Coordinates of C-alpha atoms in Angstrom, one line a residue:
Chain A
X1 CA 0.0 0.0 0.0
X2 CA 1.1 3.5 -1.0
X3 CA 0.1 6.2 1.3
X4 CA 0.1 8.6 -1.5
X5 CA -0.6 6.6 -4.2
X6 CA 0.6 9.0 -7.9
X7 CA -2.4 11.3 -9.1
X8 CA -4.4 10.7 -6.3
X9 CA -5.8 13.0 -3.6
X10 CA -4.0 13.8 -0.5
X11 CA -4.9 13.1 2.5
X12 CA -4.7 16.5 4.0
X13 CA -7.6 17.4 1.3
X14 CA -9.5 14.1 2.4
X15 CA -9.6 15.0 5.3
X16 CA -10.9 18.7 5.0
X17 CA -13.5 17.3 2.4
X18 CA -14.7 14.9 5.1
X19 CA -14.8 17.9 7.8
X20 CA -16.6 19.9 5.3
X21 CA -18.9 17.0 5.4
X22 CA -18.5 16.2 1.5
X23 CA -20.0 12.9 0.4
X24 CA -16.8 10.1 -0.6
X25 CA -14.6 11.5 1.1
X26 CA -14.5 10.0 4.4
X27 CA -15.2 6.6 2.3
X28 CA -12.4 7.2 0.2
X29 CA -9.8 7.3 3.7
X30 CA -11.3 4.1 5.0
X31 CA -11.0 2.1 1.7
X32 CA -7.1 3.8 1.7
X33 CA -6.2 2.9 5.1
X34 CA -8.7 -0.1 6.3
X35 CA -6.4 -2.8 5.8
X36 CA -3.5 -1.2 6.7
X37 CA -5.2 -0.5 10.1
X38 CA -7.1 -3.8 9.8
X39 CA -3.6 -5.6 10.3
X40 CA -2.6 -3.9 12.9
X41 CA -5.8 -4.3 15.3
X42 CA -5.4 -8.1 14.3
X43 CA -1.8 -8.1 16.1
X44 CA -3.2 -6.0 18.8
X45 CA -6.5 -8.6 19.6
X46 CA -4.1 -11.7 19.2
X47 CA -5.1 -12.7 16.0
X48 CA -9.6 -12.7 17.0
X49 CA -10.5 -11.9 13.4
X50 CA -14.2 -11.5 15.1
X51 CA -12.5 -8.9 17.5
X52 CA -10.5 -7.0 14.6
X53 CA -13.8 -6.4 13.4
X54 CA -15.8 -5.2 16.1
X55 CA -12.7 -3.1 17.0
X56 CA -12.4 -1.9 13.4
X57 CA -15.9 -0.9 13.3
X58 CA -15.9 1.2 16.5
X59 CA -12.5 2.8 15.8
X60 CA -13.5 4.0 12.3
X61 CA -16.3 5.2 13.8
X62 CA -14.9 6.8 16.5
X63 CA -13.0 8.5 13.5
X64 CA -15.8 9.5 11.8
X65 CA -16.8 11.0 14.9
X66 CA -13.9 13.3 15.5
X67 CA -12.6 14.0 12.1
X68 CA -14.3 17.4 12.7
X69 CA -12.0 18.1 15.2
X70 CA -9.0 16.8 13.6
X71 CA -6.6 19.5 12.5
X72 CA -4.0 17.1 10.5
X73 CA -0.6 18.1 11.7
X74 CA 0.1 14.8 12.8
X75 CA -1.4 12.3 9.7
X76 CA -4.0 11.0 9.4
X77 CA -3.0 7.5 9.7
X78 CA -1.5 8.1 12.9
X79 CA -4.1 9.8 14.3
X80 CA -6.6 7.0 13.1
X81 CA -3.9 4.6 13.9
X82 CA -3.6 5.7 17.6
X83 CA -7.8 5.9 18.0
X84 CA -7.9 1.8 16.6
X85 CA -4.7 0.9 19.5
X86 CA -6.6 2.5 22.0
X87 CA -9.9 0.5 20.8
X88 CA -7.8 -2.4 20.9
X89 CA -6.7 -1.9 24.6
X90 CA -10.2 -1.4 25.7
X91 CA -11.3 -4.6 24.0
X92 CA -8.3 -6.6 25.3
X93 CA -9.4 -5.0 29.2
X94 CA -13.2 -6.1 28.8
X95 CA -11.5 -9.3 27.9
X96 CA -8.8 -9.5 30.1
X97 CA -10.5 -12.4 31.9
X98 CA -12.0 -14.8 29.1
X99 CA -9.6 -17.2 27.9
X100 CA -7.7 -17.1 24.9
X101 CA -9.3 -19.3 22.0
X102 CA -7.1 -20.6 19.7
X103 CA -8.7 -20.3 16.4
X104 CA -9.8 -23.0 14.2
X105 CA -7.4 -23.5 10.9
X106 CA -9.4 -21.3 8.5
X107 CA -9.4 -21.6 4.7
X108 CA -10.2 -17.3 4.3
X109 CA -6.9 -16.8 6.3
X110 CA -4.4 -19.2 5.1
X111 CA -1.3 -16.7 6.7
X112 CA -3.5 -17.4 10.0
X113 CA -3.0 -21.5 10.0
X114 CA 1.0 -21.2 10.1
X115 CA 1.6 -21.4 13.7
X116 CA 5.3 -19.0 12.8
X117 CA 2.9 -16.6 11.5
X118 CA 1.2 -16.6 14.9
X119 CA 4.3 -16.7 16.5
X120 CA 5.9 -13.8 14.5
X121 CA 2.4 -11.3 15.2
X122 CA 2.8 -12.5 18.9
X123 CA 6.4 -11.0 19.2
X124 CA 5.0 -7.6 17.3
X125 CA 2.5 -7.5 19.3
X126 CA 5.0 -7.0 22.3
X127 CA 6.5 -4.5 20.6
X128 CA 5.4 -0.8 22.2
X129 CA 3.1 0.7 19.5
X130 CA 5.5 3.6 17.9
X131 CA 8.2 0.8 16.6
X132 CA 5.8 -2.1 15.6
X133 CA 3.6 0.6 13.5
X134 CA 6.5 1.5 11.1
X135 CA 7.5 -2.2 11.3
X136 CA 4.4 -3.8 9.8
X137 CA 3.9 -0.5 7.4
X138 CA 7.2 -1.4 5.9
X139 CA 6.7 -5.2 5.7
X140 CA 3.5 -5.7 5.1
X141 CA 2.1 -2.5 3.3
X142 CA 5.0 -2.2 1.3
X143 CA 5.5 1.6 2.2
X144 CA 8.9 3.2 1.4
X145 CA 10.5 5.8 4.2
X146 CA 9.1 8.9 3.1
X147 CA 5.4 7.1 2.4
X148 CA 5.5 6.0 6.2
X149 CA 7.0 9.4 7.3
X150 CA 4.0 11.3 5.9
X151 CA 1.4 8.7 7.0
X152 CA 2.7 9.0 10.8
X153 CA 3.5 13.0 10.1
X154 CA 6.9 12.1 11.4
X155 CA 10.6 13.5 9.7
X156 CA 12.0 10.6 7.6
X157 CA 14.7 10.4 10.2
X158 CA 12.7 9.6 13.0
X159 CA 11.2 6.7 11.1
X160 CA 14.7 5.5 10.0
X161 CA 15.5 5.5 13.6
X162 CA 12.4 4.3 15.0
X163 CA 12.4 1.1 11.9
X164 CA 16.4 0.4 13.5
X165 CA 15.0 0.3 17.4
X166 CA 12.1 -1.6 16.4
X167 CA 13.9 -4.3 14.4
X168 CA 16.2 -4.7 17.4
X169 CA 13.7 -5.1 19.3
X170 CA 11.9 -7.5 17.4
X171 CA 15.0 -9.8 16.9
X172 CA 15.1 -9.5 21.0
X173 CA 11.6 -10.6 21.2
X174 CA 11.7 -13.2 18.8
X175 CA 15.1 -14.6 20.0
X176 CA 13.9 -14.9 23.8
X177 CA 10.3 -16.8 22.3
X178 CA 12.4 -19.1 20.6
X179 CA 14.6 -20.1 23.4
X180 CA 12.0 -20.6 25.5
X181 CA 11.0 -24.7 25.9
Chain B
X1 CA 17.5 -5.9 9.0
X2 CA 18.1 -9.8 8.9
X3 CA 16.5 -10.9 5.7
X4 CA 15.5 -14.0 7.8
X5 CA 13.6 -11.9 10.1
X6 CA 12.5 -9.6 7.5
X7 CA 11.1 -12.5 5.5
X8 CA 9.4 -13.8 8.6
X9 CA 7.7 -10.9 9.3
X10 CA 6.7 -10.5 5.8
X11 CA 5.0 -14.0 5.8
X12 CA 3.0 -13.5 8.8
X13 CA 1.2 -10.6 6.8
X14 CA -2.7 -11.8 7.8
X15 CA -5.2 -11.1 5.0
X16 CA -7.9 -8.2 5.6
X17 CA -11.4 -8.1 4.6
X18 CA -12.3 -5.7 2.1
X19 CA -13.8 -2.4 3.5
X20 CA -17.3 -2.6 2.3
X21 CA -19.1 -4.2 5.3
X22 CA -17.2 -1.8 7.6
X23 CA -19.0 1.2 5.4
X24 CA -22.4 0.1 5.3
X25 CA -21.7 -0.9 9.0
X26 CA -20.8 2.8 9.6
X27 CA -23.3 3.9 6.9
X28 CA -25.9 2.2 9.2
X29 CA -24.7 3.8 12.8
X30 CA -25.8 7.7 11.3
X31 CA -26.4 8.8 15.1
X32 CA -24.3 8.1 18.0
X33 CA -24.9 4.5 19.2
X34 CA -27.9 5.1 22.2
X35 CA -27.0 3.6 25.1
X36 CA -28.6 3.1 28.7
X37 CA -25.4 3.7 30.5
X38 CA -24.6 6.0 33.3
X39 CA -22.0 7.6 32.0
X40 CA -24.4 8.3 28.8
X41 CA -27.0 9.9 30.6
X42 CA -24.6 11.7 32.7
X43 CA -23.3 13.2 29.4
X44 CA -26.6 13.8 28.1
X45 CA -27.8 15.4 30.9
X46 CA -24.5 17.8 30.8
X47 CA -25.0 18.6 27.9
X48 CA -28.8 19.8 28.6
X49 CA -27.7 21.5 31.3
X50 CA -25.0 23.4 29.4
X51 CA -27.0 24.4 26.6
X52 CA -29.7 25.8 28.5
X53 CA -27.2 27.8 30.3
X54 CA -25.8 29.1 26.9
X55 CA -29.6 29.8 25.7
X56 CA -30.2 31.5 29.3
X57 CA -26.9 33.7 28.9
X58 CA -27.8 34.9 24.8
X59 CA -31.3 35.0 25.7
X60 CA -30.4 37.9 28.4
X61 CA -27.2 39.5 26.7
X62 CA -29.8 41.0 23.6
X63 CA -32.1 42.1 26.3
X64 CA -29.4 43.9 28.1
X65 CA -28.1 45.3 24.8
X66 CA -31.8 46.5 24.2
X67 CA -32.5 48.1 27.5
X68 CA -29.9 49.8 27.9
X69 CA -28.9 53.4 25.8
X70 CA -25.7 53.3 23.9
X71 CA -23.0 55.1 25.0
X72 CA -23.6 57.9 22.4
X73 CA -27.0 58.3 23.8
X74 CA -25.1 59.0 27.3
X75 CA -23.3 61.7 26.1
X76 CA -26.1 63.3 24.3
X77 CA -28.0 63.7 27.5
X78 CA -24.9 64.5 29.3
X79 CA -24.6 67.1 26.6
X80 CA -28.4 68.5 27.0
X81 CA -28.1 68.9 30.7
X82 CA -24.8 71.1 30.0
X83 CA -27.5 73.1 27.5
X84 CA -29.9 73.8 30.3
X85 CA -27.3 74.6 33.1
X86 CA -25.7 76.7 30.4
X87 CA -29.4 78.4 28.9
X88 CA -30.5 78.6 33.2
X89 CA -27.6 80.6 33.4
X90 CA -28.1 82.7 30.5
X91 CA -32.0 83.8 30.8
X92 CA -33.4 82.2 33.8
X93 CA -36.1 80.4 31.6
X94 CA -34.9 76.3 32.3
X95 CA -36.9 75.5 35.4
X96 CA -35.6 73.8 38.4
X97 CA -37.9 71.0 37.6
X98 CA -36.2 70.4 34.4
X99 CA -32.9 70.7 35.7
X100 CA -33.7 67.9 38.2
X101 CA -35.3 65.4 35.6
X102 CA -32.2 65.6 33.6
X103 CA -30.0 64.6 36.0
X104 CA -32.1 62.0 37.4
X105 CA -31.9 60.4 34.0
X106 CA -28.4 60.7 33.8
X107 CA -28.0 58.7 37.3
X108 CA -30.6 56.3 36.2
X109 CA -28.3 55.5 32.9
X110 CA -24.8 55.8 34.9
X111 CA -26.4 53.2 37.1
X112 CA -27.0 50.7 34.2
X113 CA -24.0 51.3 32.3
X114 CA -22.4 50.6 35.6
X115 CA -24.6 46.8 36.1
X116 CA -23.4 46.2 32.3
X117 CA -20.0 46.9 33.3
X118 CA -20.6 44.5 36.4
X119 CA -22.0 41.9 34.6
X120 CA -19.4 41.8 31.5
X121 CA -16.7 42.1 34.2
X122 CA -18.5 38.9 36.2
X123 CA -18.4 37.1 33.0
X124 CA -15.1 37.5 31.3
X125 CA -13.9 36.4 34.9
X126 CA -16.2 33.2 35.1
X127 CA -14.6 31.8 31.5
X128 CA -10.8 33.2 32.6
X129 CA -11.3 31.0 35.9
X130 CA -13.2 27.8 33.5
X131 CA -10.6 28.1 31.1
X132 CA -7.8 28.2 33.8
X133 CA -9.2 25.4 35.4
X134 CA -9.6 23.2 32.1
X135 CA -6.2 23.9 31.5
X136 CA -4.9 23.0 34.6
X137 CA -6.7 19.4 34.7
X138 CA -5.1 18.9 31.4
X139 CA -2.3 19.5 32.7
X140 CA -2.8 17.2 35.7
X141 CA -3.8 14.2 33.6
X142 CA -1.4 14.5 30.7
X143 CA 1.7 14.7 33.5
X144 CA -0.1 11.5 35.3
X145 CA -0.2 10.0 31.5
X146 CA 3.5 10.9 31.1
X147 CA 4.9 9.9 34.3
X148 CA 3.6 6.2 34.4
X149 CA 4.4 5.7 30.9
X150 CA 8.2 7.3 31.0
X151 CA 8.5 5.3 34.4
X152 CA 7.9 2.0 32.5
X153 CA 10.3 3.1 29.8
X154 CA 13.0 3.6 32.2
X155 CA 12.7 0.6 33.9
X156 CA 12.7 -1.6 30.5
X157 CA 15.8 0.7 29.4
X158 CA 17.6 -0.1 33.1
X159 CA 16.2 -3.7 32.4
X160 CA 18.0 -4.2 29.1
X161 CA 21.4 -2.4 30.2
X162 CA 21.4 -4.6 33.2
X163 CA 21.2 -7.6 30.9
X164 CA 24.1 -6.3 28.8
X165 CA 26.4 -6.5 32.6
X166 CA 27.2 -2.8 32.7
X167 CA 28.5 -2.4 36.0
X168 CA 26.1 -1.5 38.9
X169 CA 28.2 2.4 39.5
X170 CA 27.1 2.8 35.6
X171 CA 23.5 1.6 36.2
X172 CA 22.7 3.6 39.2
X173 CA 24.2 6.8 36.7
X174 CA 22.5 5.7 34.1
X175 CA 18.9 5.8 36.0
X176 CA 20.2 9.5 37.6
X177 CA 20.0 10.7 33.9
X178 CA 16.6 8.4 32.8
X179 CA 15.1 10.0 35.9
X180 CA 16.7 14.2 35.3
X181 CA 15.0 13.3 32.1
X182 CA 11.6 12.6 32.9
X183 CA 11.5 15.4 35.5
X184 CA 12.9 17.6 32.3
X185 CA 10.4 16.6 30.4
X186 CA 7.8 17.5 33.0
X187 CA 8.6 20.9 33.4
X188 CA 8.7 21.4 30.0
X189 CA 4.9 20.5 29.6
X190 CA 4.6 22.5 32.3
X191 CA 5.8 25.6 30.7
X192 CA 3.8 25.0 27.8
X193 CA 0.4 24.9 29.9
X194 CA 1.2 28.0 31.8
X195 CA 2.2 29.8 28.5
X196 CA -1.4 30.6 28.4
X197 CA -4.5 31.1 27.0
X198 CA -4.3 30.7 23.2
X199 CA -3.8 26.6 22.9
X200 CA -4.6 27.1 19.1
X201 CA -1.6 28.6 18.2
X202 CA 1.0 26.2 18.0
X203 CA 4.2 26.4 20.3
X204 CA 7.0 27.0 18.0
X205 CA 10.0 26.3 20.4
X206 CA 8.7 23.2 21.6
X207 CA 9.6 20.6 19.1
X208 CA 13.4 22.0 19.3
X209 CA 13.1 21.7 23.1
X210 CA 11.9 18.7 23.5
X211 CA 14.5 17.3 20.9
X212 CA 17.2 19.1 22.7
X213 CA 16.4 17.2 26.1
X214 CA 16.5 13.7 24.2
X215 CA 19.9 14.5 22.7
X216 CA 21.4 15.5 26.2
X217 CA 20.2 12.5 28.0
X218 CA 21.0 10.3 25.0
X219 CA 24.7 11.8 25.1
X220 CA 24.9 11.6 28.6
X221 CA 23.8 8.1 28.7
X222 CA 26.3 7.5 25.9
X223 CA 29.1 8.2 28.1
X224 CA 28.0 6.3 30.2
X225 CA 27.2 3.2 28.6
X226 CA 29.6 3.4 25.7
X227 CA 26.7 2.2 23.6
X228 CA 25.7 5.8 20.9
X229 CA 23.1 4.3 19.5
X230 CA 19.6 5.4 21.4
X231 CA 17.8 6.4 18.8
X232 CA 14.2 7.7 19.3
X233 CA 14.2 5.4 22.8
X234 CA 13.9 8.6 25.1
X235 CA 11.5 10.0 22.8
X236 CA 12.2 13.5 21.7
X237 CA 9.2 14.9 19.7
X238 CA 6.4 16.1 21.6
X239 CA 4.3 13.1 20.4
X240 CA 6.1 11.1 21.9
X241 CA 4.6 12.5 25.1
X242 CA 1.2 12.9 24.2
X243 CA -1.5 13.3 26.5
X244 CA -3.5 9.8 26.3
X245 CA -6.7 9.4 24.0
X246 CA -8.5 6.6 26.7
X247 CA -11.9 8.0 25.6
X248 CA -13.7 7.5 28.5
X249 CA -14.9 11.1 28.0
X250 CA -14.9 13.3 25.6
X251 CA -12.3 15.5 27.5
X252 CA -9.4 12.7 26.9
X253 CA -10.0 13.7 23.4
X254 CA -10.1 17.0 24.1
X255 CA -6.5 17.1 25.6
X256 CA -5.0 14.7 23.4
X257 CA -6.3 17.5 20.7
X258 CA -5.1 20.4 22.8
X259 CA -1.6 18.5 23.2
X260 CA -1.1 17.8 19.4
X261 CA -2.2 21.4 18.6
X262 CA -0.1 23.3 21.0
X263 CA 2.6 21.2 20.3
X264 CA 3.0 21.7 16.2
X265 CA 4.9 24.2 14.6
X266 CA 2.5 26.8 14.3

């Protein structure tokens, strides 16, 4: 995913169209950013695609709900980014005390049978929200520095720094889950 | 980066579900979601409350506005009364009747222009003290925010230097400087509150400030550590230290807002 894909319009002008309440515009930044933030909720809710949804729903709306009030100095993305991670943390307090399920092998989410897979979205999910966001941007959106710069409204070198930490980070993770019996 | 842990990563990318059902799910919610909850209710009724308090407060400004003469029309009878005393003096004609009614006019208008006065002053103070007060329980909450989540910080930094076998005279330095940091970082906030009034201009300096604090602790803990590579770990833009957006009221949003605003380069 390209945050700013060639030709098309900015998210900075999204965004005032949607405040301005014209129609499409609003849709137009979920259908750009949905799966991007999709992803991430899934990491955050331990992989409940049932969750991811009900916590997608309620943070895009939640979004739709304040984009009056957002000013965009700090991207969009981030901003909607930071709205779905803190749906995500209510969700996982409500269900702080119902026990994990693991879910069923499921032929719509073939990444989800690979028990690595799990594994791998398990350590990121340990990681502390401002270095696993660049992370998955990079690997699984396919977004180059300066596309994940402007998505988070941060300087390029900040990313490149945060990307370095974060990677360390993981490789800490993922080293101690491994070594573990 | 590893390819091998890049490439892991990279294969654990789940699928998503297209976007549609989430927009006729939204399309569907047009109005907030009702809900029986107390904290609902307690909102709603706030909100009653507050705008009848607004209707009450335009409803009576126009009135006073109406009542009460301009202050041209002040100065014209101020003006008329100078006439009579002037024409009294000059022929005798004015009576002392008329000469009384003026300036029981002009006492009956001094009076009001003095309640308006009164009343403007009583009101201007009321949102001075409501806007001091909102700015100081931001404050409070976004300090609370930042001090539990830079205290976890440290101790993961102290965790993962302690793992490395630095030397315990180097760790107990090392948490000296995490610790001047964090207090830094609060009186910097601090500042920023007590700048004042205007939140929606941005606070230019900031950004350089805040960056300036991460790159003395980070050079400090260089030294001693040995290790220069800390990167964004202390965090050194004022996001970093944002206020938290719980939503559990509306005012979380509101300061997380305030925060972002006050904090760009404005």
């Amino acid at each position: 995913m390209a945050a700013e894909p060639p030709g098309s319009t900015r998210d900075d002008s999204l965004v005032d169209d949607a405040r301005g309440g014209l129609p499409g515009s609003f849709e137009t930044l979920v259908r750009r950013y949905h799966a991007a933030v999709y992803r991430q909720i899934l990491v955050w809710v331990n992989g409940d695609h049932a969750a991811a949804d009900d916590v997608a729903q309620e943070a895009w709306w939640r979004v739709a709900k304040g984009v009056k009030r957002f000013e965009g100095r700090s991207g969009f993305y981030a901003w909607a980014c930071r709205i779905a991670h803190n749906e995500a943390k209510r969700w996982l307090g409500r269900n702080a005390r119902k026990p994990r399920l693991v879910p069923e092998p499921d032929e719509e989410h073939p990444a989800e049978r690979s028990a690595t897979g799990e594994a791998v979205r398990l350590a990121l999910s340990k990681l502390p929200e401002k270095f696993a966001t660049p992370l998955m941007l990079e690997l699984w959106e396919d977004m180059s520095l300066k596309d994940i710069a402007h998505a988070l409204g941060l300087p390029e070198g900040t990313v490149k720094s945060r990307l370095f930490r974060a990677r360390e980070k993981f490789r800490a993770v993922w080293d101690e889950m491994e070594s573990e019996p | 980066m590893n390819d091998r842990i890049a490439d892991l990563i990279r294969n654990a990318k789940p699928q998503a579900p297209s976007p549609d059902a989430l927009l006729a799910a939204l399309g569907s919610r047009a109005v907030p979601p009702a809900t029986g909850s107390a904290v609902w209710l307690l909102r709603a009724a706030a909100l009653f409350v507050l705008a009848a308090g607004i209707g009450a407060a335009s409803a009576l400004l126009p009135r006073m506005s109406a009542d009460t003469p301009a202050t041209g029309d002040l100065e014209r009878v101020r003006g008329l009364a100078a006439r009579i005393e002037s024409l009294e003096s000059q022929t005798g004609s004015v009576s002392a009747e008329q000469v009384v009614e003026q300036e029981a006019r002009i006492a009956a208008l001094e009076t009001r222009v003095q309640a308006r006065t009164a009343i403007e002053q009583a009101v201007g103070e009321y949102f001075v003290k409501r806007d001091a007060a909102e700015r100081e329980l931001w404050q409070e909450r976004h300090l609370e925010h930042v001090r539990r989540h830079y205290a976890k910080d440290m101790e993961g930094t102290l965790a993962e230097l302690k793992a490395q076998n630095l030397p315990e005279a180097k760790l107990v330095r090392a948490r000296e400087i995490l610790a001047q940091h964090g207090k830094d970082i609060e009186v910097l906030i601090k500042q920023s509150y007590a700048q004042g009034g205007d939140h929606r201009r941005g606070h230019r300096d900031l950004r350089e400030q805040f960056a300036s604090l991460a790159r003395g602790a980070q050079d400090s803990l260089a030294r001693v550590t040995g290790e220069n590579n800390w990167g964004t770990l202390l965090g050194e833009s004022p996001e970093d230290w944002a206020p938290t957006a719980e939503f559990e009221d509306l005012s979380d949003f509101d300061s997380m807002m305030n925060w972002m605003r006050r904090s760009s380069r404005g």
